[in-house]
Tab-separated table of C-alpha atoms in Angstrom:
chain	number	residue	atom	x	y	z
A	2	MET	CA	-24.432	-51.699	93.373
A	3	HIS	CA	-22.015	-49.815	91.151
A	4	SER	CA	-22.806	-49.532	87.463
A	5	ALA	CA	-20.620	-52.473	86.405
A	6	SER	CA	-22.285	-54.964	88.749
A	7	GLN	CA	-24.492	-57.703	87.372
A	8	LEU	CA	-25.710	-58.881	90.793
A	9	PRO	CA	-29.348	-60.039	90.524
A	10	PRO	CA	-31.489	-58.064	92.991
A	11	PRO	CA	-33.395	-60.176	95.547
A	12	SER	CA	-37.103	-59.750	96.209
A	13	GLU	CA	-36.422	-58.647	99.788
A	14	ASN	CA	-33.563	-57.109	101.738
A	15	LEU	CA	-31.475	-60.215	102.574
A	16	ALA	CA	-30.268	-59.016	105.962
A	17	LEU	CA	-33.842	-58.179	106.936
A	18	GLY	CA	-35.118	-61.579	105.824
A	19	LEU	CA	-32.408	-63.382	107.794
A	20	ALA	CA	-32.990	-61.152	110.828
A	21	ARG	CA	-36.730	-61.844	110.871
A	22	PHE	CA	-36.092	-65.575	110.565
A	23	ALA	CA	-33.541	-65.643	113.383
A	24	HIS	CA	-35.511	-63.369	115.689
A	25	GLY	CA	-38.674	-65.453	115.386
A	26	LEU	CA	-37.075	-68.897	115.597
A	27	ARG	CA	-37.885	-70.679	118.886
A	28	PRO	CA	-36.533	-74.001	120.141
A	29	ALA	CA	-39.993	-75.543	119.710
A	30	ASP	CA	-39.943	-74.548	116.023
A	31	LEU	CA	-37.022	-76.861	115.272
A	32	PRO	CA	-38.182	-80.073	113.568
A	33	PRO	CA	-37.004	-83.287	115.293
A	34	GLU	CA	-34.610	-84.088	112.455
A	35	VAL	CA	-33.034	-80.626	112.747
A	36	ARG	CA	-32.544	-81.053	116.501
A	37	THR	CA	-30.974	-84.487	116.012
A	38	LYS	CA	-28.741	-83.353	113.161
A	39	SER	CA	-27.613	-80.317	115.152
A	40	LEU	CA	-26.671	-82.456	118.142
A	41	HIS	CA	-24.638	-84.822	115.963
A	42	HIS	CA	-22.648	-81.972	114.439
A	43	ILE	CA	-22.072	-80.221	117.763
A	44	VAL	CA	-20.762	-83.478	119.283
A	45	ASP	CA	-18.441	-83.944	116.317
A	46	ALA	CA	-17.104	-80.386	116.583
A	47	ILE	CA	-16.413	-80.575	120.312
A	48	GLY	CA	-14.481	-83.820	119.876
A	49	LEU	CA	-12.311	-82.075	117.295
A	50	ALA	CA	-11.603	-79.179	119.652
A	51	TYR	CA	-10.165	-81.634	122.168
A	52	ALA	CA	-8.100	-83.393	119.490
A	53	SER	CA	-6.514	-80.168	118.262
A	54	ARG	CA	-4.923	-79.623	121.669
A	55	HIS	CA	-2.775	-82.690	120.951
A	56	PHE	CA	-1.038	-81.014	118.005
A	57	PRO	CA	1.768	-78.411	117.858
A	58	PHE	CA	-0.305	-75.648	116.266
A	59	ALA	CA	-2.675	-75.402	119.241
A	60	ALA	CA	-0.463	-73.913	121.940
A	61	PRO	CA	1.010	-70.959	119.977
A	62	GLY	CA	-2.382	-69.907	118.673
A	63	LEU	CA	-4.093	-70.135	122.047
A	64	ALA	CA	-1.202	-68.288	123.721
A	65	GLY	CA	-1.508	-65.471	121.192
A	66	PHE	CA	-5.255	-65.239	121.682
A	67	ARG	CA	-4.842	-65.045	125.468
A	68	ALA	CA	-2.181	-62.358	125.153
A	69	ALA	CA	-4.345	-60.272	122.830
A	70	GLY	CA	-7.569	-60.945	124.726
A	71	ALA	CA	-8.791	-60.569	128.260
A	72	PRO	CA	-9.821	-62.785	131.176
A	73	GLY	CA	-13.511	-63.449	131.599
A	74	ALA	CA	-16.015	-66.186	132.381
A	75	ALA	CA	-16.334	-68.017	129.042
A	76	THR	CA	-15.029	-71.568	128.581
A	77	VAL	CA	-12.373	-72.730	126.147
A	78	ILE	CA	-12.943	-76.403	125.307
A	79	GLY	CA	-10.454	-78.716	126.972
A	80	GLY	CA	-8.643	-76.000	128.894
A	81	ALA	CA	-8.627	-74.062	132.127
A	82	GLU	CA	-8.727	-70.705	130.351
A	83	ARG	CA	-11.633	-68.411	131.231
A	84	LEU	CA	-11.841	-65.588	128.712
A	85	GLN	CA	-14.152	-62.897	127.464
A	86	PRO	CA	-16.827	-64.449	125.211
A	87	ARG	CA	-15.341	-63.219	121.961
A	88	ASP	CA	-11.840	-64.443	122.921
A	89	ALA	CA	-13.233	-67.829	123.962
A	90	ALA	CA	-15.123	-68.015	120.649
A	91	LEU	CA	-11.933	-67.241	118.729
A	92	SER	CA	-10.086	-69.959	120.656
A	93	ASN	CA	-12.815	-72.571	120.210
A	94	GLY	CA	-13.140	-71.779	116.515
A	95	TYR	CA	-9.392	-72.270	116.126
A	96	LEU	CA	-9.553	-75.632	117.886
A	97	ILE	CA	-12.654	-76.933	116.072
A	98	HIS	CA	-11.285	-76.060	112.617
A	99	GLY	CA	-7.621	-76.695	113.398
A	100	LEU	CA	-7.491	-80.215	111.983
A	101	ASP	CA	-9.742	-79.522	108.987
A	102	PHE	CA	-11.714	-82.553	110.162
A	103	ASP	CA	-14.934	-80.598	110.795
A	104	ASP	CA	-18.171	-80.803	108.839
A	105	THR	CA	-18.801	-79.379	105.370
A	106	HIS	CA	-21.931	-78.422	103.482
A	107	PRO	CA	-21.191	-79.663	99.933
A	108	GLY	CA	-23.409	-77.244	98.048
A	109	SER	CA	-21.995	-74.175	99.766
A	110	ILE	CA	-18.453	-75.467	100.346
A	111	VAL	CA	-18.365	-74.030	103.854
A	112	HIS	CA	-17.658	-75.567	107.254
A	113	PRO	CA	-20.914	-74.446	108.850
A	114	THR	CA	-20.692	-75.684	112.440
A	115	VAL	CA	-17.433	-73.871	113.148
A	116	ALA	CA	-19.011	-70.766	111.614
A	117	CYS	CA	-21.799	-70.873	114.236
A	118	LEU	CA	-20.963	-72.977	117.283
A	119	PRO	CA	-18.074	-70.958	118.780
A	120	ALA	CA	-20.253	-67.843	118.972
A	121	ALA	CA	-23.247	-69.856	120.175
A	122	LEU	CA	-21.315	-71.534	123.009
A	123	ALA	CA	-19.678	-68.345	124.219
A	124	MET	CA	-22.762	-66.142	124.067
A	125	ALA	CA	-25.133	-68.775	125.464
A	126	GLU	CA	-22.812	-69.270	128.419
A	127	ALA	CA	-22.527	-65.506	128.947
A	128	ALA	CA	-26.304	-65.035	128.730
A	129	ASP	CA	-27.055	-68.056	130.961
A	130	ALA	CA	-29.139	-69.457	128.103
A	131	THR	CA	-30.584	-72.955	127.868
A	132	TRP	CA	-29.524	-75.730	125.517
A	133	GLY	CA	-32.730	-75.189	123.552
A	134	GLU	CA	-31.923	-71.509	123.079
A	135	LEU	CA	-28.419	-72.404	121.961
A	136	LEU	CA	-29.802	-74.901	119.430
A	137	ALA	CA	-32.187	-72.313	117.974
A	138	ALA	CA	-29.372	-69.773	117.589
A	139	TYR	CA	-27.056	-72.424	116.136
A	140	ALA	CA	-29.690	-73.513	113.596
A	141	ALA	CA	-30.320	-69.915	112.537
A	142	GLY	CA	-26.599	-69.405	112.100
A	143	MET	CA	-26.236	-72.639	110.137
A	144	GLU	CA	-28.947	-71.578	107.703
A	145	THR	CA	-27.284	-68.188	107.308
A	146	CYS	CA	-23.752	-69.340	106.515
A	147	ILE	CA	-24.863	-72.245	104.319
A	148	ARG	CA	-27.234	-70.109	102.268
A	149	LEU	CA	-24.649	-67.358	101.797
A	150	GLY	CA	-22.112	-69.904	100.589
A	151	ARG	CA	-24.585	-71.768	98.428
A	152	ALA	CA	-25.698	-68.584	96.672
A	153	VAL	CA	-22.285	-68.040	95.069
A	154	LYS	CA	-21.927	-71.599	93.704
A	155	GLY	CA	-18.316	-71.968	94.804
A	156	GLY	CA	-17.443	-68.489	93.623
A	157	PHE	CA	-15.610	-67.383	96.762
A	158	HIS	CA	-12.990	-70.084	96.287
A	159	HIS	CA	-12.527	-69.137	92.643
A	160	ALA	CA	-11.891	-65.544	93.725
A	161	GLY	CA	-9.205	-66.661	96.205
A	162	PHE	CA	-11.246	-66.481	99.413
A	163	HIS	CA	-11.777	-69.146	102.061
A	164	ALA	CA	-15.572	-69.223	102.078
A	165	THR	CA	-15.898	-70.204	105.749
A	166	GLY	CA	-13.642	-67.314	106.681
A	167	LEU	CA	-16.116	-64.968	105.001
A	168	VAL	CA	-19.546	-66.254	105.975
A	169	SER	CA	-18.615	-66.947	109.605
A	170	HIS	CA	-18.640	-63.203	110.303
A	171	PHE	CA	-22.313	-62.964	109.343
A	172	SER	CA	-23.521	-66.198	110.932
A	173	ALA	CA	-21.705	-65.411	114.178
A	174	ALA	CA	-23.157	-61.897	114.220
A	175	LEU	CA	-26.647	-63.279	113.788
A	176	VAL	CA	-26.113	-66.000	116.432
A	177	ALA	CA	-24.733	-63.518	118.941
A	178	ALA	CA	-27.457	-60.974	118.237
A	179	LYS	CA	-30.158	-63.596	118.795
A	180	LEU	CA	-28.645	-64.743	122.096
A	181	LEU	CA	-28.325	-61.111	123.191
A	182	GLY	CA	-32.056	-60.738	122.575
A	183	LEU	CA	-31.716	-57.985	119.975
A	184	ASP	CA	-34.685	-56.860	117.917
A	185	VAL	CA	-34.894	-57.203	114.139
A	186	PRO	CA	-33.383	-53.783	113.244
A	187	ARG	CA	-30.387	-54.428	115.464
A	188	ILE	CA	-29.888	-57.923	114.007
A	189	VAL	CA	-29.809	-56.248	110.605
A	190	ALA	CA	-27.269	-53.753	111.928
A	191	ALA	CA	-25.086	-56.555	113.298
A	192	GLN	CA	-24.929	-58.146	109.843
A	193	GLY	CA	-24.162	-54.769	108.323
A	194	ILE	CA	-21.250	-54.220	110.686
A	195	ALA	CA	-19.951	-57.722	109.955
A	196	ALA	CA	-19.724	-56.867	106.249
A	197	SER	CA	-16.759	-54.634	107.068
A	198	THR	CA	-14.806	-57.448	108.722
A	199	ALA	CA	-15.579	-60.462	106.478
A	200	SER	CA	-12.249	-61.715	105.169
A	201	GLY	CA	-10.071	-64.782	104.731
A	202	VAL	CA	-7.645	-65.190	101.828
A	203	GLN	CA	-6.385	-68.587	100.662
A	204	VAL	CA	-2.713	-67.663	100.414
A	205	PHE	CA	-2.064	-70.288	103.122
A	206	LEU	CA	-2.118	-72.849	100.285
A	207	GLU	CA	1.320	-71.638	99.167
A	208	ASN	CA	3.209	-72.845	102.212
A	209	GLY	CA	0.817	-74.664	104.537
A	210	ALA	CA	0.531	-71.643	106.842
A	211	TRP	CA	-1.724	-71.885	109.891
A	212	THR	CA	-3.954	-68.920	109.054
A	213	LYS	CA	-6.872	-70.941	107.671
A	214	ARG	CA	-7.256	-72.494	111.119
A	215	MET	CA	-8.051	-69.103	112.644
A	216	HIS	CA	-10.462	-67.845	109.966
A	217	PRO	CA	-13.783	-69.076	111.425
A	218	GLY	CA	-12.741	-68.222	114.976
A	219	TRP	CA	-11.895	-64.720	113.827
A	220	GLY	CA	-15.333	-64.601	112.241
A	221	ALA	CA	-16.821	-65.542	115.626
A	222	LEU	CA	-14.869	-62.797	117.384
A	223	ALA	CA	-15.889	-60.241	114.766
A	224	GLY	CA	-19.517	-61.384	114.734
A	225	ILE	CA	-19.842	-61.127	118.508
A	226	THR	CA	-18.254	-57.679	118.379
A	227	ALA	CA	-20.669	-56.625	115.638
A	228	ALA	CA	-23.678	-57.797	117.649
A	229	GLN	CA	-22.516	-55.979	120.764
A	230	MET	CA	-21.887	-52.820	118.758
A	231	ALA	CA	-25.388	-53.067	117.315
A	232	GLN	CA	-26.766	-53.560	120.834
A	233	ALA	CA	-25.020	-50.342	121.861
A	234	GLY	CA	-26.695	-48.446	119.026
A	235	PHE	CA	-23.901	-48.433	116.425
A	236	HIS	CA	-25.313	-47.609	112.970
A	237	GLY	CA	-24.500	-50.280	110.375
A	238	PRO	CA	-25.320	-50.672	106.668
A	239	ASP	CA	-28.898	-51.760	105.957
A	240	ARG	CA	-28.078	-53.837	102.852
A	241	PRO	CA	-24.711	-55.472	103.555
A	242	TYR	CA	-25.148	-58.268	101.024
A	243	GLU	CA	-26.746	-56.769	97.911
A	244	GLY	CA	-26.110	-53.060	98.475
A	245	ARG	CA	-23.797	-50.868	96.392
A	246	PHE	CA	-20.260	-52.124	97.084
A	247	GLY	CA	-21.823	-54.789	99.322
A	248	PHE	CA	-20.531	-58.234	100.235
A	249	PHE	CA	-21.505	-60.140	97.090
A	250	ASP	CA	-20.469	-57.358	94.736
A	251	THR	CA	-17.027	-56.777	96.245
A	252	HIS	CA	-16.088	-60.410	96.889
A	253	MET	CA	-17.452	-61.876	93.662
A	254	GLN	CA	-16.462	-58.994	91.344
A	255	GLU	CA	-17.031	-60.056	87.709
A	256	ARG	CA	-18.792	-63.224	88.903
A	257	ALA	CA	-21.496	-61.244	90.730
A	258	GLY	CA	-23.986	-62.059	87.994
A	259	GLN	CA	-23.764	-65.733	88.956
A	260	VAL	CA	-24.993	-65.143	92.512
A	261	ASP	CA	-28.425	-66.566	93.308
A	262	THR	CA	-29.388	-63.863	95.808
A	263	GLU	CA	-32.964	-65.091	96.155
A	264	SER	CA	-31.773	-68.506	97.408
A	265	VAL	CA	-30.490	-66.874	100.598
A	266	ILE	CA	-34.028	-66.236	101.865
A	267	ARG	CA	-36.104	-68.685	99.824
A	268	GLY	CA	-37.788	-71.259	102.080
A	269	LEU	CA	-36.321	-69.985	105.359
A	270	GLY	CA	-37.934	-71.916	108.195
A	271	ARG	CA	-39.378	-74.505	105.804
A	272	GLU	CA	-36.364	-75.864	103.966
A	273	TRP	CA	-33.482	-76.709	106.301
A	274	THR	CA	-30.240	-76.658	104.358
A	275	LEU	CA	-28.272	-77.780	107.427
A	276	LEU	CA	-29.691	-81.283	106.947
A	277	ASP	CA	-27.410	-81.674	103.914
A	278	THR	CA	-24.233	-81.029	105.896
A	279	SER	CA	-21.662	-83.842	105.905
A	280	ILE	CA	-19.523	-85.057	108.801
A	281	LYS	CA	-16.039	-86.042	107.683
A	282	PRO	CA	-14.728	-89.612	108.000
A	283	TYR	CA	-11.236	-88.516	106.854
A	284	PRO	CA	-9.149	-85.616	108.288
A	285	VAL	CA	-8.408	-84.031	104.906
A	286	CYS	CA	-9.967	-81.468	102.588
A	287	HIS	CA	-13.458	-82.659	101.717
A	288	PHE	CA	-12.692	-82.274	98.005
A	289	ILE	CA	-10.417	-85.343	98.269
A	290	HIS	CA	-12.838	-87.642	100.097
A	291	GLY	CA	-14.177	-89.451	97.034
A	292	CYS	CA	-10.674	-90.307	95.854
A	293	ALA	CA	-9.557	-91.184	99.393
A	294	GLU	CA	-12.355	-93.708	99.769
A	295	ALA	CA	-11.592	-95.120	96.317
A	296	GLY	CA	-7.981	-95.546	97.381
A	297	VAL	CA	-8.980	-97.319	100.599
A	298	GLN	CA	-11.187	-99.714	98.650
A	299	LEU	CA	-8.452	-100.432	96.094
A	300	HIS	CA	-5.865	-101.164	98.796
A	301	ALA	CA	-6.903	-104.793	99.216
A	302	ARG	CA	-7.086	-105.379	95.466
A	303	ILE	CA	-3.614	-104.169	94.502
A	304	GLY	CA	-1.476	-106.759	96.268
A	305	ASP	CA	2.132	-106.051	95.277
A	306	LEU	CA	2.604	-102.293	95.176
A	307	ALA	CA	5.775	-102.732	93.149
A	308	ARG	CA	3.499	-103.521	90.203
A	309	VAL	CA	1.988	-99.999	90.234
A	310	ARG	CA	3.083	-97.995	87.210
A	311	ARG	CA	0.655	-95.066	87.206
A	312	ILE	CA	-2.212	-93.749	89.336
A	313	VAL	CA	-4.896	-91.493	87.895
A	314	CYS	CA	-7.183	-89.546	90.229
A	315	GLU	CA	-10.328	-87.993	88.836
A	316	LEU	CA	-11.636	-84.964	90.729
A	317	PRO	CA	-14.241	-82.290	89.974
A	318	GLU	CA	-12.555	-79.643	87.854
A	319	ALA	CA	-13.220	-76.774	90.272
A	320	THR	CA	-11.266	-78.554	93.029
A	321	LEU	CA	-8.066	-79.190	91.064
A	322	PRO	CA	-6.379	-75.810	91.788
A	323	ILE	CA	-6.861	-76.357	95.524
A	324	VAL	CA	-5.965	-80.038	96.028
A	325	ALA	CA	-3.947	-81.058	92.975
A	326	GLU	CA	-1.915	-78.071	91.757
A	327	PRO	CA	0.966	-77.418	91.444
A	328	ALA	CA	1.491	-81.147	91.073
A	329	ALA	CA	5.206	-81.173	91.907
A	330	ALA	CA	4.613	-79.518	95.283
A	331	LYS	CA	1.522	-81.575	96.074
A	332	ARG	CA	3.477	-84.827	95.652
A	333	VAL	CA	5.885	-83.874	98.452
A	334	PRO	CA	3.918	-82.011	101.158
A	335	ARG	CA	6.114	-80.249	103.701
A	336	SER	CA	3.620	-80.231	106.563
A	337	ASP	CA	0.508	-81.963	107.807
A	338	TYR	CA	-1.573	-79.060	106.526
A	339	GLU	CA	-0.099	-79.249	103.047
A	340	ALA	CA	-0.781	-82.999	103.106
A	341	LYS	CA	-4.459	-82.400	103.916
A	342	PHE	CA	-4.762	-80.475	100.653
A	343	SER	CA	-2.788	-82.920	98.506
A	344	ALA	CA	-4.828	-85.447	96.552
A	345	GLN	CA	-1.582	-87.074	95.447
A	346	PHE	CA	-0.354	-87.701	98.991
A	347	VAL	CA	-3.730	-88.703	100.424
A	348	VAL	CA	-4.513	-91.219	97.703
A	349	ALA	CA	-1.015	-92.697	97.887
A	350	ALA	CA	-1.357	-93.180	101.656
A	351	CYS	CA	-4.804	-94.753	101.245
A	352	LEU	CA	-3.524	-97.183	98.605
A	353	LEU	CA	-0.548	-98.141	100.760
A	354	ARG	CA	-2.180	-98.369	104.183
A	355	GLY	CA	-5.862	-98.928	103.476
A	356	ARG	CA	-6.868	-96.030	105.717
A	357	PHE	CA	-6.377	-92.324	106.315
A	358	ALA	CA	-6.508	-91.157	109.915
A	359	LEU	CA	-4.719	-88.472	111.901
A	360	SER	CA	-1.727	-90.828	112.173
A	361	GLU	CA	-1.234	-90.513	108.405
A	362	LEU	CA	-0.427	-86.836	108.984
A	363	ASP	CA	2.424	-87.314	111.466
A	364	ASP	CA	6.041	-86.560	110.605
A	365	ALA	CA	6.895	-90.198	109.977
A	366	SER	CA	4.090	-90.545	107.442
A	367	LEU	CA	5.025	-87.324	105.655
A	368	ALA	CA	8.538	-88.721	105.200
A	369	ASP	CA	7.493	-92.314	104.436
A	370	PRO	CA	9.397	-93.215	101.237
A	371	ALA	CA	6.752	-95.765	100.232
A	372	ILE	CA	3.970	-93.112	100.327
A	373	LEU	CA	6.106	-90.554	98.508
A	374	ARG	CA	7.081	-93.101	95.866
A	375	LEU	CA	3.411	-93.788	95.144
A	376	ALA	CA	2.553	-90.075	95.268
A	377	SER	CA	5.114	-89.438	92.530
A	378	LYS	CA	3.059	-91.708	90.265
A	379	VAL	CA	-0.257	-89.892	90.815
A	380	GLU	CA	-1.750	-87.779	88.056
A	381	CYS	CA	-4.891	-85.736	88.774
A	382	ILE	CA	-7.370	-85.012	86.001
A	383	ARG	CA	-10.847	-83.551	85.595
A	384	GLN	CA	-13.696	-85.888	86.485
A	385	GLU	CA	-16.501	-85.952	83.937
A	386	ASP	CA	-19.029	-88.094	85.840
A	387	THR	CA	-19.764	-86.031	88.951
A	388	GLU	CA	-22.597	-84.341	90.853
A	389	PHE	CA	-20.208	-81.879	92.485
A	390	PRO	CA	-20.845	-79.775	94.521
A	391	LYS	CA	-23.796	-81.815	95.757
A	392	TYR	CA	-21.365	-84.623	96.543
A	393	PHE	CA	-17.580	-84.755	96.748
A	394	SER	CA	-17.121	-87.490	94.201
A	395	GLY	CA	-13.885	-89.032	92.980
A	396	ALA	CA	-12.385	-91.943	91.084
A	397	VAL	CA	-9.012	-93.676	91.123
A	398	THR	CA	-7.493	-95.858	88.394
A	399	VAL	CA	-4.342	-97.839	89.140
A	400	GLU	CA	-2.345	-99.034	86.160
A	401	LEU	CA	-0.215	-102.126	86.876
A	402	ASP	CA	2.573	-103.781	84.969
A	403	GLN	CA	1.586	-106.079	82.113
A	404	GLY	CA	-1.260	-103.684	81.256
A	405	ASP	CA	-3.668	-104.594	84.075
A	406	THR	CA	-5.815	-101.799	85.574
A	407	LEU	CA	-7.926	-101.401	88.702
A	408	HIS	CA	-10.651	-98.748	88.940
A	409	GLN	CA	-12.907	-97.479	91.709
A	410	HIS	CA	-15.511	-94.705	91.386
A	411	ILE	CA	-17.154	-93.022	94.401
A	412	PRO	CA	-20.135	-90.958	93.181
A	413	MET	CA	-21.313	-89.989	96.698
A	414	ASN	CA	-18.712	-89.439	99.405
A	415	LEU	CA	-19.088	-91.237	102.720
A	416	GLY	CA	-20.792	-88.895	105.197
A	417	SER	CA	-23.113	-87.257	102.633
A	418	GLY	CA	-26.753	-87.828	101.715
A	419	ALA	CA	-27.884	-91.410	102.117
A	420	ARG	CA	-24.374	-92.271	103.316
A	421	ALA	CA	-24.492	-89.943	106.340
A	422	LEU	CA	-22.544	-91.159	109.359
A	423	SER	CA	-24.647	-92.790	112.082
A	424	LEU	CA	-24.675	-91.690	115.703
A	425	ALA	CA	-22.517	-94.726	116.494
A	426	ASP	CA	-19.993	-93.571	113.865
A	427	ILE	CA	-20.007	-90.027	115.247
A	428	ALA	CA	-19.627	-91.237	118.822
A	429	GLY	CA	-16.709	-93.427	117.771
A	430	LYS	CA	-15.056	-90.476	116.052
A	431	PHE	CA	-15.640	-88.340	119.166
A	432	ARG	CA	-14.041	-90.904	121.458
A	433	ALA	CA	-11.035	-91.282	119.162
A	434	ASN	CA	-10.526	-87.531	118.879
A	435	ALA	CA	-11.197	-86.557	122.489
A	436	GLY	CA	-9.179	-89.584	123.592
A	437	LEU	CA	-6.016	-87.962	122.267
A	438	VAL	CA	-6.037	-85.662	125.318
A	439	LEU	CA	-8.626	-87.164	127.709
A	440	PRO	CA	-8.655	-90.516	129.526
A	441	PRO	CA	-11.336	-92.778	127.974
A	442	PRO	CA	-13.718	-92.540	130.979
A	443	ARG	CA	-13.531	-88.742	130.874
A	444	ALA	CA	-14.133	-88.642	127.106
A	445	GLN	CA	-17.150	-90.908	127.526
A	446	ALA	CA	-18.485	-88.758	130.370
A	447	VAL	CA	-18.345	-85.630	128.186
A	448	LEU	CA	-20.072	-87.492	125.356
A	449	ASP	CA	-22.800	-88.735	127.697
A	450	THR	CA	-23.338	-85.209	129.029
A	451	LEU	CA	-23.828	-83.806	125.531
A	452	LEU	CA	-26.146	-86.593	124.414
A	453	ALA	CA	-28.273	-86.232	127.555
A	454	ALA	CA	-28.818	-82.465	127.218
A	455	GLU	CA	-32.463	-81.343	127.294
A	456	PHE	CA	-33.979	-78.082	126.070
A	457	ASP	CA	-33.963	-76.659	129.597
A	458	THR	CA	-30.388	-77.741	130.448
A	459	PRO	CA	-28.307	-74.640	131.317
A	460	VAL	CA	-25.462	-74.112	128.847
A	461	ARG	CA	-23.240	-73.074	131.747
A	462	ALA	CA	-23.522	-76.591	133.159
A	463	LEU	CA	-22.526	-78.085	129.803
A	464	ALA	CA	-19.647	-75.627	129.453
A	465	ARG	CA	-18.245	-76.686	132.826
A	466	ALA	CA	-18.188	-80.268	131.568
A	467	LEU	CA	-16.174	-79.199	128.500
A	468	ALA	CA	-13.437	-77.398	130.437
A	469	ALA	CA	-10.253	-79.036	131.637
């Protein structure tokens, strides 16, 4: 660390602790609840990859990746493309995260599955690994990206970085290194190399640009590259996280003193942070989910929308710059991606329609005068009663004519904690998403194949089922 850094030193080299954990983790070491949770999140992510192919952003991105990449043997979900593993991982990461409908770990504010699964699928297929080996690598990667995000307490977002775009480089490097069979020193080296590629700025918020969609896939490409460089003997930094000018110091800057470095390695293999990851019921930024659900619940109670005079949304203070400001722009989103990050638009649509699905992000919905009229009446303020970031809470108050008010508070967002989605919910979401591009029997067949996978099932067989 340089002299101005206040980063608390950990008790052990973080990259070494993570490398030892990943290297020693076997499929049989995964507790039953970790195996089940992992399967649920992988199913959810694959359904989203199919769904993204239905939308206009998919084709240009995939075409660019193919042009910049190279043919190979790795599968791209829902397509006929066969690419090199790192190019397939980039493509799958783009598709899984493209709709911003993928899972989130509330405490770390990262999308962990997309930070791990693209690298795990591509490298497990290349290595002819089993489903059990993929699950072990995926779980190790999940613990890595979640713990890195959790340690900064939301600090990456405050500094202008997309946290998933950062941590995916490290988790993918660790996943790829494990599936390549690297030893502990080389897994450390892979993380060290990844420290020089970890990036992802949030400037996309200005104009709804598509770059956020590619961040975790780029992390997968970079992580795989880092692992293969380490395998070839490339010398990387030994202390990429806490070292002088390391990851935490450079990306957190004056907030480095707030980083809980010890939490990255504390309880590894005993405390499974991935169990706290939430699957999204709404295809919008997770910060808005509490208010979205409040809006859905208030829909039936409002009656005549002409009576609405003012709508107040309460959100955790740290989320306001991302989903509520600048208010004038948020009230009139210019694209589906801007709408996903607009509390004003999302809540207005929920109050009007009693739902928020992918259909609420189509061009007709973005131009719906009834939604925009309600959005113009939304004011977003700081929520006082919240357990954020443990849960994505929210509250909505609707003020009606003649002084009447309606209020709904959601302390724990649907999909989190005790309100986790059931397998039936996840399967229903998968069928709806995959069904945008697959006939229902084909979508069900893919779902059945994933749910029936055993530890000794070859990943190559599963990958064939995911291709077009």
